Amino acid sequence: MKTIILIAMLSLTRICLSQEKMISKSGTITFEGSVPSFEEVKATNNSVTFVLNPMTGEIASLALIKGFRFKVALMEEHFNENYIESDQYPKAIFKGKIDGFDVNKLTATPENFIIKGTLTLHGKSRDINVSARIKKLASGINLVSDFSVNASDFNISIPSIVKNKVSNKINIRIATLLK
């Protein structure tokens, strides 16, 4: 009898612990570094991992750099080899916390939150604060954020030959559904 109770308690503990974090492995990050009058410099990665602890508001994401896809294959090659050096710096990582987050107060109407954390890219870490729209859906928690970073803040240099065709200011859009 004690064994059955022990197994039941362990199973219940495992179920409770497994529900602590919400995960998405199909989040999307799109970035754009275009300048007016030149070819679009834009890429999307649809395989970004996001993890949210709904009890604390802690959030983290991981994007493999080689997962970004461009419309033009040559841009993708230059991005990976010359700009971001994805063989040397294969990941972009964000770790932070959503200010004032309370999962029990979320509704289907998006609410604005500030996420404070550290973005690590190209071997450099920078503290960032971004605004995010978060809402609760039947299928999970939806998070969308639009923000900008400067390539130069992460020691990503833009060669002088294309400096007038690629912006230092990179606009980023993140969208994910955490379950």
mmCIF file with all atom_site columns, N, CA and C in Angstrom, residues 34-68:
data_model
loop_
_atom_site.group_PDB
_atom_site.id
_atom_site.type_symbol
_atom_site.label_atom_id
_atom_site.label_alt_id
_atom_site.label_comp_id
_atom_site.label_asym_id
_atom_site.label_entity_id
_atom_site.label_seq_id
_atom_site.pdbx_PDB_ins_code
_atom_site.Cartn_x
_atom_site.Cartn_y
_atom_site.Cartn_z
_atom_site.occupancy
_atom_site.B_iso_or_equiv
_atom_site.pdbx_formal_charge
_atom_site.auth_seq_id
_atom_site.auth_comp_id
_atom_site.auth_asym_id
_atom_site.auth_atom_id
_atom_site.pdbx_PDB_model_num
ATOM 1   N N  . SER A 1 34 ? 16.586 47.013 -43.475 1.00 0.00 ? 34 SER A N  1
ATOM 2   C CA . SER A 1 34 ? 16.495 47.666 -44.782 1.00 0.00 ? 34 SER A CA 1
ATOM 3   C C  . SER A 1 34 ? 16.637 49.176 -44.649 1.00 0.00 ? 34 SER A C  1
ATOM 4   N N  . VAL A 1 35 ? 17.055 49.787 -45.745 1.00 0.00 ? 35 VAL A N  1
ATOM 5   C CA . VAL A 1 35 ? 17.056 51.242 -45.863 1.00 0.00 ? 35 VAL A CA 1
ATOM 6   C C  . VAL A 1 35 ? 16.232 51.592 -47.090 1.00 0.00 ? 35 VAL A C  1
ATOM 7   N N  . PRO A 1 36 ? 15.600 52.774 -47.098 1.00 0.00 ? 36 PRO A N  1
ATOM 8   C CA . PRO A 1 36 ? 14.770 53.163 -48.235 1.00 0.00 ? 36 PRO A CA 1
ATOM 9   C C  . PRO A 1 36 ? 15.558 53.152 -49.545 1.00 0.00 ? 36 PRO A C  1
ATOM 10  N N  . SER A 1 37 ? 14.880 52.808 -50.609 1.00 0.00 ? 37 SER A N  1
ATOM 11  C CA . SER A 1 37 ? 15.405 52.828 -51.976 1.00 0.00 ? 37 SER A CA 1
ATOM 12  C C  . SER A 1 37 ? 16.378 51.708 -52.298 1.00 0.00 ? 37 SER A C  1
ATOM 13  N N  . PHE A 1 38 ? 16.565 50.752 -51.406 1.00 0.00 ? 38 PHE A N  1
ATOM 14  C CA . PHE A 1 38 ? 17.448 49.627 -51.690 1.00 0.00 ? 38 PHE A CA 1
ATOM 15  C C  . PHE A 1 38 ? 16.710 48.320 -51.436 1.00 0.00 ? 38 PHE A C  1
ATOM 16  N N  . GLU A 1 39 ? 17.322 47.222 -51.826 1.00 0.00 ? 39 GLU A N  1
ATOM 17  C CA . GLU A 1 39 ? 16.724 45.904 -51.678 1.00 0.00 ? 39 GLU A CA 1
ATOM 18  C C  . GLU A 1 39 ? 16.434 45.593 -50.214 1.00 0.00 ? 39 GLU A C  1
ATOM 19  N N  . GLU A 1 40 ? 15.308 44.928 -49.989 1.00 0.00 ? 40 GLU A N  1
ATOM 20  C CA . GLU A 1 40 ? 14.890 44.561 -48.637 1.00 0.00 ? 40 GLU A CA 1
ATOM 21  C C  . GLU A 1 40 ? 15.904 43.614 -47.988 1.00 0.00 ? 40 GLU A C  1
ATOM 22  N N  . VAL A 1 41 ? 16.299 43.950 -46.778 1.00 0.00 ? 41 VAL A N  1
ATOM 23  C CA . VAL A 1 41 ? 17.186 43.102 -45.975 1.00 0.00 ? 41 VAL A CA 1
ATOM 24  C C  . VAL A 1 41 ? 16.335 42.592 -44.811 1.00 0.00 ? 41 VAL A C  1
ATOM 25  N N  . LYS A 1 42 ? 15.784 41.394 -44.994 1.00 0.00 ? 42 LYS A N  1
ATOM 26  C CA . LYS A 1 42 ? 14.819 40.871 -44.041 1.00 0.00 ? 42 LYS A CA 1
ATOM 27  C C  . LYS A 1 42 ? 14.942 39.351 -43.978 1.00 0.00 ? 42 LYS A C  1
ATOM 28  N N  . ALA A 1 43 ? 14.822 38.803 -42.765 1.00 0.00 ? 43 ALA A N  1
ATOM 29  C CA . ALA A 1 43 ? 14.895 37.357 -42.589 1.00 0.00 ? 43 ALA A CA 1
ATOM 30  C C  . ALA A 1 43 ? 13.952 36.917 -41.472 1.00 0.00 ? 43 ALA A C  1
ATOM 31  N N  . THR A 1 44 ? 13.545 35.645 -41.541 1.00 0.00 ? 44 THR A N  1
ATOM 32  C CA . THR A 1 44 ? 12.637 35.079 -40.558 1.00 0.00 ? 44 THR A CA 1
ATOM 33  C C  . THR A 1 44 ? 13.139 33.717 -40.107 1.00 0.00 ? 44 THR A C  1
ATOM 34  N N  . ASN A 1 45 ? 12.995 33.456 -38.819 1.00 0.00 ? 45 ASN A N  1
ATOM 35  C CA . ASN A 1 45 ? 13.307 32.155 -38.241 1.00 0.00 ? 45 ASN A CA 1
ATOM 36  C C  . ASN A 1 45 ? 12.029 31.671 -37.563 1.00 0.00 ? 45 ASN A C  1
ATOM 37  N N  . ASN A 1 46 ? 11.481 30.551 -38.025 1.00 0.00 ? 46 ASN A N  1
ATOM 38  C CA . ASN A 1 46 ? 10.223 30.008 -37.501 1.00 0.00 ? 46 ASN A CA 1
ATOM 39  C C  . ASN A 1 46 ? 10.419 28.856 -36.516 1.00 0.00 ? 46 ASN A C  1
ATOM 40  N N  . SER A 1 47 ? 11.629 28.664 -36.055 1.00 0.00 ? 47 SER A N  1
ATOM 41  C CA . SER A 1 47 ? 11.919 27.555 -35.138 1.00 0.00 ? 47 SER A CA 1
ATOM 42  C C  . SER A 1 47 ? 12.601 28.039 -33.860 1.00 0.00 ? 47 SER A C  1
ATOM 43  N N  . VAL A 1 48 ? 12.097 29.125 -33.318 1.00 0.00 ? 48 VAL A N  1
ATOM 44  C CA . VAL A 1 48 ? 12.692 29.710 -32.122 1.00 0.00 ? 48 VAL A CA 1
ATOM 45  C C  . VAL A 1 48 ? 12.033 29.096 -30.886 1.00 0.00 ? 48 VAL A C  1
ATOM 46  N N  . THR A 1 49 ? 12.854 28.728 -29.914 1.00 0.00 ? 49 THR A N  1
ATOM 47  C CA . THR A 1 49 ? 12.348 28.153 -28.667 1.00 0.00 ? 49 THR A CA 1
ATOM 48  C C  . THR A 1 49 ? 12.143 29.262 -27.643 1.00 0.00 ? 49 THR A C  1
ATOM 49  N N  . PHE A 1 50 ? 10.980 29.258 -27.025 1.00 0.00 ? 50 PHE A N  1
ATOM 50  C CA . PHE A 1 50 ? 10.646 30.184 -25.944 1.00 0.00 ? 50 PHE A CA 1
ATOM 51  C C  . PHE A 1 50 ? 10.216 29.366 -24.734 1.00 0.00 ? 50 PHE A C  1
ATOM 52  N N  . VAL A 1 51 ? 10.617 29.803 -23.551 1.00 0.00 ? 51 VAL A N  1
ATOM 53  C CA . VAL A 1 51 ? 10.209 29.151 -22.306 1.00 0.00 ? 51 VAL A CA 1
ATOM 54  C C  . VAL A 1 51 ? 9.741  30.248 -21.361 1.00 0.00 ? 51 VAL A C  1
ATOM 55  N N  . LEU A 1 52 ? 8.568  30.064 -20.782 1.00 0.00 ? 52 LEU A N  1
ATOM 56  C CA . LEU A 1 52 ? 7.992  31.018 -19.841 1.00 0.00 ? 52 LEU A CA 1
ATOM 57  C C  . LEU A 1 52 ? 7.645  30.298 -18.552 1.00 0.00 ? 52 LEU A C  1
ATOM 58  N N  . ASN A 1 53 ? 8.082  30.868 -17.433 1.00 0.00 ? 53 ASN A N  1
ATOM 59  C CA . ASN A 1 53 ? 7.633  30.396 -16.138 1.00 0.00 ? 53 ASN A CA 1
ATOM 60  C C  . ASN A 1 53 ? 6.449  31.290 -15.764 1.00 0.00 ? 53 ASN A C  1
ATOM 61  N N  . PRO A 1 54 ? 5.215  30.783 -15.888 1.00 0.00 ? 54 PRO A N  1
ATOM 62  C CA . PRO A 1 54 ? 4.045  31.641 -15.651 1.00 0.00 ? 54 PRO A CA 1
ATOM 63  C C  . PRO A 1 54 ? 3.892  32.088 -14.207 1.00 0.00 ? 54 PRO A C  1
ATOM 64  N N  . MET A 1 55 ? 4.557  31.420 -13.286 1.00 0.00 ? 55 MET A N  1
ATOM 65  C CA . MET A 1 55 ? 4.445  31.806 -11.882 1.00 0.00 ? 55 MET A CA 1
ATOM 66  C C  . MET A 1 55 ? 5.326  33.011 -11.550 1.00 0.00 ? 55 MET A C  1
ATOM 67  N N  . THR A 1 56 ? 6.468  33.135 -12.246 1.00 0.00 ? 56 THR A N  1
ATOM 68  C CA . THR A 1 56 ? 7.422  34.204 -11.923 1.00 0.00 ? 56 THR A CA 1
ATOM 69  C C  . THR A 1 56 ? 7.528  35.265 -13.018 1.00 0.00 ? 56 THR A C  1
ATOM 70  N N  . GLY A 1 57 ? 7.063  34.943 -14.229 1.00 0.00 ? 57 GLY A N  1
ATOM 71  C CA . GLY A 1 57 ? 7.209  35.866 -15.353 1.00 0.00 ? 57 GLY A CA 1
ATOM 72  C C  . GLY A 1 57 ? 8.578  35.801 -16.001 1.00 0.00 ? 57 GLY A C  1
ATOM 73  N N  . GLU A 1 58 ? 9.419  34.870 -15.573 1.00 0.00 ? 58 GLU A N  1
ATOM 74  C CA . GLU A 1 58 ? 10.720 34.719 -16.212 1.00 0.00 ? 58 GLU A CA 1
ATOM 75  C C  . GLU A 1 58 ? 10.533 34.110 -17.598 1.00 0.00 ? 58 GLU A C  1
ATOM 76  N N  . ILE A 1 59 ? 11.291 34.643 -18.551 1.00 0.00 ? 59 ILE A N  1
ATOM 77  C CA . ILE A 1 59 ? 11.154 34.189 -19.926 1.00 0.00 ? 59 ILE A CA 1
ATOM 78  C C  . ILE A 1 59 ? 12.537 34.072 -20.552 1.00 0.00 ? 59 ILE A C  1
ATOM 79  N N  . ALA A 1 60 ? 12.686 33.099 -21.437 1.00 0.00 ? 60 ALA A N  1
ATOM 80  C CA . ALA A 1 60 ? 13.952 32.905 -22.141 1.00 0.00 ? 60 ALA A CA 1
ATOM 81  C C  . ALA A 1 60 ? 13.641 32.451 -23.554 1.00 0.00 ? 60 ALA A C  1
ATOM 82  N N  . SER A 1 61 ? 14.554 32.770 -24.466 1.00 0.00 ? 61 SER A N  1
ATOM 83  C CA . SER A 1 61 ? 14.400 32.284 -25.836 1.00 0.00 ? 61 SER A CA 1
ATOM 84  C C  . SER A 1 61 ? 15.759 31.954 -26.416 1.00 0.00 ? 61 SER A C  1
ATOM 85  N N  . LEU A 1 62 ? 15.732 31.059 -27.384 1.00 0.00 ? 62 LEU A N  1
ATOM 86  C CA . LEU A 1 62 ? 16.937 30.618 -28.072 1.00 0.00 ? 62 LEU A CA 1
ATOM 87  C C  . LEU A 1 62 ? 16.625 30.518 -29.555 1.00 0.00 ? 62 LEU A C  1
ATOM 88  N N  . ALA A 1 63 ? 17.425 31.206 -30.354 1.00 0.00 ? 63 ALA A N  1
ATOM 89  C CA . ALA A 1 63 ? 17.277 31.140 -31.818 1.00 0.00 ? 63 ALA A CA 1
ATOM 90  C C  . ALA A 1 63 ? 18.596 30.691 -32.415 1.00 0.00 ? 63 ALA A C  1
ATOM 91  N N  . LEU A 1 64 ? 18.550 29.665 -33.221 1.00 0.00 ? 64 LEU A N  1
ATOM 92  C CA . LEU A 1 64 ? 19.738 29.261 -33.962 1.00 0.00 ? 64 LEU A CA 1
ATOM 93  C C  . LEU A 1 64 ? 19.886 30.210 -35.144 1.00 0.00 ? 64 LEU A C  1
ATOM 94  N N  . ILE A 1 65 ? 21.048 30.804 -35.271 1.00 0.00 ? 65 ILE A N  1
ATOM 95  C CA . ILE A 1 65 ? 21.285 31.833 -36.282 1.00 0.00 ? 65 ILE A CA 1
ATOM 96  C C  . ILE A 1 65 ? 21.089 31.284 -37.695 1.00 0.00 ? 65 ILE A C  1
ATOM 97  N N  . LYS A 1 66 ? 21.530 30.066 -37.938 1.00 0.00 ? 66 LYS A N  1
ATOM 98  C CA . LYS A 1 66 ? 21.391 29.494 -39.279 1.00 0.00 ? 66 LYS A CA 1
ATOM 99  C C  . LYS A 1 66 ? 19.941 29.179 -39.633 1.00 0.00 ? 66 LYS A C  1
ATOM 100 N N  . GLY A 1 67 ? 19.020 29.384 -38.687 1.00 0.00 ? 67 GLY A N  1
ATOM 101 C CA . GLY A 1 67 ? 17.603 29.171 -38.951 1.00 0.00 ? 67 GLY A CA 1
ATOM 102 C C  . GLY A 1 67 ? 16.934 30.358 -39.638 1.00 0.00 ? 67 GLY A C  1
ATOM 103 N N  . PHE A 1 68 ? 17.634 31.489 -39.756 1.00 0.00 ? 68 PHE A N  1
ATOM 104 C CA . PHE A 1 68 ? 17.051 32.662 -40.411 1.00 0.00 ? 68 PHE A CA 1
ATOM 105 C C  . PHE A 1 68 ? 17.091 32.476 -41.922 1.00 0.00 ? 68 PHE A C  1
#
